[in-house]
Short mmCIF file of C-alpha atoms and ligand atoms in Angstrom, two decimals:
data_model
loop_
_atom_site.label_atom_id
_atom_site.label_comp_id
_atom_site.label_asym_id
_atom_site.label_seq_id
_atom_site.Cartn_x
_atom_site.Cartn_y
_atom_site.Cartn_z
CA MET A 1 -27.77 -8.87 24.25
CA GLY A 2 -23.89 -9.36 24.59
CA ASP A 3 -23.67 -10.71 27.57
CA SER A 4 -25.50 -13.64 27.42
CA LEU A 5 -23.48 -14.72 24.36
CA ASP A 6 -22.14 -18.21 24.21
CA LEU A 7 -18.54 -17.34 22.89
CA GLY A 8 -17.38 -21.00 23.19
CA LYS A 9 -20.99 -21.57 20.56
CA CYS A 10 -19.73 -19.06 18.93
CA PHE A 11 -15.88 -20.67 18.13
CA GLU A 12 -17.10 -23.53 17.73
CA VAL A 13 -20.13 -22.84 14.75
CA ILE A 14 -17.19 -20.20 12.81
CA ASN A 15 -14.53 -23.06 13.43
CA ASN A 16 -16.36 -25.51 11.36
CA LEU A 17 -18.34 -23.26 9.00
CA VAL A 18 -14.49 -21.64 7.41
CA THR A 19 -13.38 -25.80 7.07
CA GLU A 20 -16.96 -26.13 5.24
CA ALA A 21 -16.41 -22.75 2.96
CA GLY A 22 -12.01 -23.65 3.00
CA GLN A 23 -13.18 -26.28 0.40
CA LEU A 24 -14.67 -23.89 -1.93
CA ILE A 25 -11.00 -22.43 -1.65
CA ALA A 26 -8.94 -25.20 -1.84
CA CYS A 27 -10.98 -27.20 -5.00
CA ASN A 28 -10.41 -23.93 -6.97
CA ASN A 29 -6.97 -23.53 -6.78
CA GLU A 30 -5.60 -25.78 -9.44
CA THR A 31 -6.53 -23.50 -11.90
CA ARG A 32 -6.68 -19.55 -12.54
CA GLN A 33 -9.99 -17.96 -11.88
CA GLU A 34 -12.50 -16.16 -13.95
CA PHE A 35 -12.52 -12.31 -12.31
CA GLU A 36 -14.65 -9.26 -12.41
CA LEU A 37 -12.81 -5.98 -11.60
CA LYS A 38 -14.75 -3.39 -7.76
CA SER A 39 -12.21 -0.29 -7.60
CA GLY A 40 -9.57 -0.71 -10.40
CA ASP A 41 -7.71 -3.16 -12.05
CA ILE A 42 -5.95 -4.42 -9.60
CA ASP A 43 -8.87 -4.92 -7.50
CA LEU A 44 -10.15 -7.80 -8.04
CA VAL A 45 -13.22 -10.46 -6.83
CA THR A 46 -14.35 -13.86 -8.11
CA GLN A 47 -17.59 -15.85 -7.97
CA THR A 48 -15.31 -17.87 -5.03
CA ASP A 49 -15.39 -14.82 -3.00
CA LYS A 50 -19.46 -14.00 -3.34
CA ASP A 51 -19.47 -18.21 -2.50
CA VAL A 52 -17.95 -18.56 0.38
CA GLU A 53 -19.18 -14.95 2.62
CA LYS A 54 -22.79 -16.46 1.37
CA LEU A 55 -22.19 -19.11 3.08
CA LEU A 56 -20.32 -17.54 5.84
CA MET A 57 -23.30 -15.22 6.43
CA ASN A 58 -25.88 -18.04 5.49
CA GLY A 59 -24.00 -21.06 8.51
CA ILE A 60 -24.34 -17.27 10.94
CA THR A 61 -27.07 -16.27 10.09
CA LYS A 62 -28.86 -19.79 11.42
CA HIS A 63 -26.84 -20.60 14.45
CA PHE A 64 -27.69 -16.17 15.80
CA PRO A 65 -30.63 -14.83 13.46
CA ASP A 66 -29.81 -11.08 15.04
CA HIS A 67 -26.32 -10.64 14.58
CA LYS A 68 -25.07 -8.07 12.11
CA PHE A 69 -22.24 -8.54 9.19
CA ILE A 70 -19.43 -6.22 7.31
CA GLY A 71 -18.32 -8.30 4.93
CA GLU A 72 -15.59 -7.92 1.89
CA GLU A 73 -17.94 -8.15 -0.90
CA GLU A 74 -21.62 -6.99 0.51
CA SER A 75 -19.45 -4.07 1.30
CA SER A 76 -18.31 -3.20 -2.09
CA GLY A 77 -21.75 -2.92 -2.77
CA GLU A 78 -23.74 0.30 -4.11
CA ALA A 79 -24.83 0.26 0.52
CA GLY A 80 -21.38 -0.03 1.03
CA ALA A 81 -20.34 -1.20 4.57
CA ASN A 82 -22.36 -1.76 7.50
CA LYS A 83 -21.38 0.31 10.62
CA LEU A 84 -19.87 -1.37 13.87
CA THR A 85 -22.18 -0.98 16.46
CA ASP A 86 -22.30 -2.37 19.84
CA CYS A 87 -24.36 -6.00 18.27
CA PRO A 88 -22.35 -9.38 17.54
CA THR A 89 -20.99 -8.47 14.30
CA TRP A 90 -18.17 -10.56 12.64
CA ILE A 91 -16.30 -8.74 9.97
CA ILE A 92 -15.76 -11.19 6.74
CA ASP A 93 -13.14 -10.91 3.87
CA PRO A 94 -13.77 -13.75 2.48
CA VAL A 95 -10.51 -14.41 0.22
CA ASP A 96 -7.62 -12.56 2.15
CA GLY A 97 -5.43 -12.80 -1.29
CA THR A 98 -7.91 -12.49 -3.92
CA MET A 99 -5.50 -11.50 -6.79
CA ASN A 100 -3.16 -15.28 -5.36
CA PHE A 101 -6.30 -16.86 -5.62
CA VAL A 102 -6.66 -15.95 -9.11
CA HIS A 103 -3.81 -16.83 -10.45
CA ALA A 104 -3.44 -19.91 -8.48
CA PHE A 105 -0.30 -19.13 -5.92
CA PRO A 106 -1.16 -21.02 -3.13
CA HIS A 107 -1.36 -17.84 -0.21
CA SER A 108 -5.05 -16.45 0.58
CA CYS A 109 -7.03 -17.06 3.49
CA ILE A 110 -10.54 -16.69 4.77
CA SER A 111 -10.60 -14.12 8.05
CA VAL A 112 -13.02 -13.61 10.29
CA GLY A 113 -13.10 -11.71 13.04
CA LEU A 114 -16.78 -11.57 15.57
CA LYS A 115 -16.99 -8.60 17.71
CA VAL A 116 -18.95 -7.52 20.14
CA ASN A 117 -19.81 -4.04 22.31
CA LYS A 118 -16.91 -3.10 19.65
CA VAL A 119 -14.22 -5.40 21.29
CA THR A 120 -12.56 -9.08 19.14
CA GLU A 121 -13.43 -12.10 20.72
CA ILE A 122 -12.69 -14.17 17.86
CA GLY A 123 -10.41 -14.09 15.21
CA ILE A 124 -10.00 -17.07 12.67
CA VAL A 125 -6.93 -16.50 9.78
CA TYR A 126 -7.49 -19.86 7.74
CA ASN A 127 -5.45 -21.08 4.61
CA PRO A 128 -7.13 -24.09 3.37
CA ILE A 129 -5.46 -24.78 0.93
CA LEU A 130 -2.17 -25.54 2.81
CA GLU A 131 -4.29 -25.77 6.11
CA GLN A 132 -2.66 -23.16 7.84
CA ARG A 133 -4.90 -22.26 10.64
CA PHE A 134 -4.49 -19.50 13.02
CA THR A 135 -7.09 -19.46 16.10
CA ALA A 136 -7.90 -16.86 19.10
CA ARG A 137 -10.14 -15.89 21.91
CA ARG A 138 -10.17 -13.03 23.66
CA GLY A 139 -8.00 -13.90 26.35
CA GLN A 140 -6.97 -17.58 26.11
CA GLY A 141 -4.32 -17.46 23.89
CA ALA A 142 -3.45 -17.49 20.18
CA PHE A 143 -2.41 -21.29 18.49
CA TYR A 144 -2.02 -22.43 13.87
CA ASN A 145 -2.96 -25.72 13.60
CA GLY A 146 -4.30 -26.15 17.12
CA LYS A 147 -0.38 -25.71 19.02
CA ARG A 148 -0.11 -22.34 20.87
CA ILE A 149 1.76 -19.85 19.49
CA GLN A 150 4.14 -17.23 20.71
CA VAL A 151 5.71 -13.69 18.42
CA SER A 152 9.28 -13.76 18.44
CA GLY A 153 10.39 -11.60 20.47
CA GLN A 154 13.21 -9.63 18.09
CA LYS A 155 13.08 -5.07 19.04
CA ASP A 156 16.26 -4.92 16.58
CA ILE A 157 14.61 -3.77 13.39
CA LYS A 158 18.24 -4.56 11.47
CA LYS A 159 17.48 -8.33 12.53
CA ALA A 160 13.58 -8.44 11.55
CA LEU A 161 12.01 -9.83 8.79
CA VAL A 162 9.31 -7.77 8.20
CA THR A 163 5.85 -8.32 5.77
CA SER A 164 4.16 -5.92 3.92
CA GLU A 165 1.48 -5.49 0.28
CA PHE A 166 1.58 -2.71 -2.68
CA GLY A 167 -2.34 -3.09 -1.70
CA THR A 168 -5.44 -3.42 -4.10
CA THR A 169 -4.86 0.44 -5.67
CA ARG A 170 -2.64 1.32 -8.57
CA ASP A 171 -3.13 5.66 -6.73
CA VAL A 172 -0.28 7.67 -8.35
CA GLU A 173 -0.16 9.30 -4.35
CA LYS A 174 -0.49 6.34 -2.74
CA MET A 175 2.25 4.23 -4.75
CA LYS A 176 4.94 6.83 -4.05
CA VAL A 177 4.55 6.38 -0.15
CA VAL A 178 4.43 2.48 -0.88
CA ASN A 179 7.71 3.11 -2.76
CA GLU A 180 8.89 5.59 -1.11
CA ASN A 181 8.92 2.70 2.31
CA PHE A 182 9.86 0.24 0.96
CA ALA A 183 13.18 1.73 0.03
CA LYS A 184 13.33 2.96 3.30
CA MET A 185 12.80 -0.22 5.39
CA ALA A 186 15.16 -2.72 2.61
CA LYS A 187 17.20 -0.24 4.52
CA GLU A 188 16.94 -0.50 7.90
CA VAL A 189 15.42 -4.55 8.11
CA HIS A 190 16.88 -7.97 7.69
CA ALA A 191 13.97 -8.61 5.10
CA LEU A 192 11.62 -6.76 3.57
CA ARG A 193 8.43 -10.25 1.82
CA VAL A 194 5.55 -9.09 -0.30
CA LEU A 195 3.34 -11.88 0.16
CA GLY A 196 -0.16 -10.92 -1.45
CA SER A 197 -2.52 -11.02 1.98
CA ALA A 198 -2.46 -8.69 4.47
CA ALA A 199 -4.44 -10.91 7.42
CA LEU A 200 -2.00 -14.08 6.49
CA ASN A 201 1.49 -11.34 7.09
CA MET A 202 0.21 -10.69 10.59
CA ALA A 203 -0.90 -14.63 10.91
CA MET A 204 2.87 -14.73 10.52
CA VAL A 205 3.53 -11.95 13.30
CA ALA A 206 1.98 -13.98 15.26
CA LEU A 207 3.58 -17.38 14.31
CA GLY A 208 7.44 -15.12 15.10
CA ALA A 209 7.93 -16.42 11.92
CA ALA A 210 8.01 -13.18 10.78
CA ASP A 211 8.62 -9.90 13.25
CA ALA A 212 6.35 -7.07 11.54
CA ASN A 213 3.79 -5.68 9.37
CA TYR A 214 3.01 -2.84 8.01
CA GLU A 215 0.42 -1.50 5.44
CA PHE A 216 -1.69 1.66 4.32
CA GLY A 217 -4.46 1.04 2.92
CA ILE A 218 -6.02 -2.14 4.58
CA HIS A 219 -9.93 -2.67 5.43
CA ALA A 220 -11.42 -3.46 8.15
CA TRP A 221 -12.18 -7.11 7.10
CA ASP A 222 -8.58 -7.45 6.39
CA VAL A 223 -7.44 -6.99 10.00
CA CYS A 224 -9.86 -7.85 12.18
CA ALA A 225 -9.41 -11.05 12.85
CA ALA A 226 -5.67 -11.29 13.00
CA ASP A 227 -4.99 -8.24 14.83
CA LEU A 228 -6.60 -9.82 18.26
CA ILE A 229 -3.98 -13.32 17.03
CA VAL A 230 -0.80 -11.23 16.93
CA ARG A 231 -2.08 -9.77 20.71
CA GLU A 232 -3.31 -12.71 21.90
CA ALA A 233 -0.20 -14.41 20.97
CA GLY A 234 1.77 -11.62 22.70
CA GLY A 235 2.81 -9.05 20.08
CA VAL A 236 1.38 -5.59 19.29
CA VAL A 237 -1.37 -3.72 16.72
CA ILE A 238 -1.30 -0.07 16.67
CA ASP A 239 -1.50 3.26 14.35
CA PRO A 240 1.34 2.88 11.71
CA ALA A 241 2.31 6.97 13.03
CA GLY A 242 2.90 5.48 16.86
CA GLY A 243 -1.25 5.81 18.72
CA GLU A 244 -3.38 3.24 19.48
CA PHE A 245 -5.40 0.74 16.24
CA ASP A 246 -7.68 1.90 14.64
CA ILE A 247 -9.77 -0.84 12.96
CA MET A 248 -11.58 2.11 10.33
CA SER A 249 -8.58 4.10 9.44
CA ARG A 250 -7.10 0.78 6.97
CA ARG A 251 -3.88 1.60 8.67
CA VAL A 252 -2.47 -1.26 10.40
CA LEU A 253 1.39 -1.68 12.24
CA ALA A 254 1.60 -4.78 13.78
CA ALA A 255 4.59 -6.40 15.31
CA ALA A 256 6.36 -8.68 17.97
CA THR A 257 7.36 -6.49 20.81
CA PRO A 258 6.51 -2.27 20.93
CA GLU A 259 10.60 -1.25 20.72
CA LEU A 260 10.07 -3.02 17.20
CA ALA A 261 6.65 -1.36 16.31
CA MET A 262 8.13 2.28 17.41
CA ALA A 263 10.93 1.92 15.18
CA ILE A 264 9.70 1.73 12.15
CA SER A 265 6.92 3.70 13.19
CA LYS A 266 9.90 5.93 13.18
CA VAL A 267 10.91 5.11 9.47
CA LEU A 268 7.48 5.13 7.40
CA THR A 269 6.46 8.07 5.85
CA GLN A 270 2.91 8.17 6.72
CA TYR A 271 -0.57 7.91 4.61
CA ASN A 272 -3.60 8.28 5.38
CA PRO A 273 -6.40 6.08 2.16
CA MET A 274 -9.29 7.34 2.55
CA PRO A 275 -12.57 6.89 2.51
CA ARG A 276 -12.30 5.83 6.45
CA ASP A 277 -14.01 2.18 6.55
CA ASP A 278 -16.92 3.99 8.82
C1 LIP B 1 -6.01 -7.15 -0.13
C2 LIP B 1 -5.13 -8.26 0.41
C3 LIP B 1 -3.18 -7.97 -0.41
C4 LIP B 1 -3.82 -5.65 0.78
C5 LIP B 1 -4.81 -4.92 -0.17
C6 LIP B 1 -5.93 -6.47 0.64
P1 LIP B 1 -7.97 -8.58 -1.44
O1 LIP B 1 -7.18 -8.18 0.17
O2 LIP B 1 -4.79 -9.89 0.10
O3 LIP B 1 -2.57 -8.03 -0.33
O4 LIP B 1 -2.48 -5.37 0.49
O5 LIP B 1 -4.82 -4.67 1.31
O6 LIP B 1 -6.18 -6.68 1.76
O7 LIP B 1 -8.20 -7.96 -1.78
O8 LIP B 1 -7.46 -9.79 -1.88
O9 LIP B 1 -9.06 -8.86 -0.21
#
């Protein structure tokens, strides 16, 4: 099935759909938003999250009726996430940075990745509020608003600007590790930043604006697109313990260079979020 898939058409379709869906985010970002709670009091969903996910899924299905989905809001329902198979599967976060969106802090994005035979072929991370569009196709480089981008090349942890997040849970064990890692990293790195969107953090690594990003607790839809964008920009994406990146493990470490990734990995206290995404 994947062999005959026109990936150029897939890219064109999703690039147009995120532009359309982005308007729903941009036009609602002038005021604070109503929200509902998901897994806890800092895990939020708005009507816009649901509307954007629906618009993207309906639009994709119109062109590619047999494609599958793993979408953040659909996966939060009782049935849970769809299993990743070899079928073309769109992994969608309709609003990554929902907390920012709720507060009208203009740093949220749509994140969409397409996997075929479990390999990511397309990645788009799009902040429609500030018109920041990061795109990649496997083997064809990474782009910011149409211009080719490259990671910084930074190898030295002491000179690195690193991003991470508090995450969307106040689980005591998890918070202990998060705070311990912030304290340890703050002593090692040049600068530490917490901006509120896992996908945009990784996009900043691809852009060369940040040198690395790590997080325990992310989901497949937060990182699928940005993983490809970072790698196509010449960076590395690995498991925070130093092994291979596993998109379902809820753990990620992206960096400009393997040297920097390994240096950060050595500093981090490890954490295994449960349940996994599969
Ligand atoms: C969230 C990110 C947040 C990160 C969480 C989660 P959501 O996505 O924006 O910064 O810490 O792991 O990925 O819930 O806003 O789509």
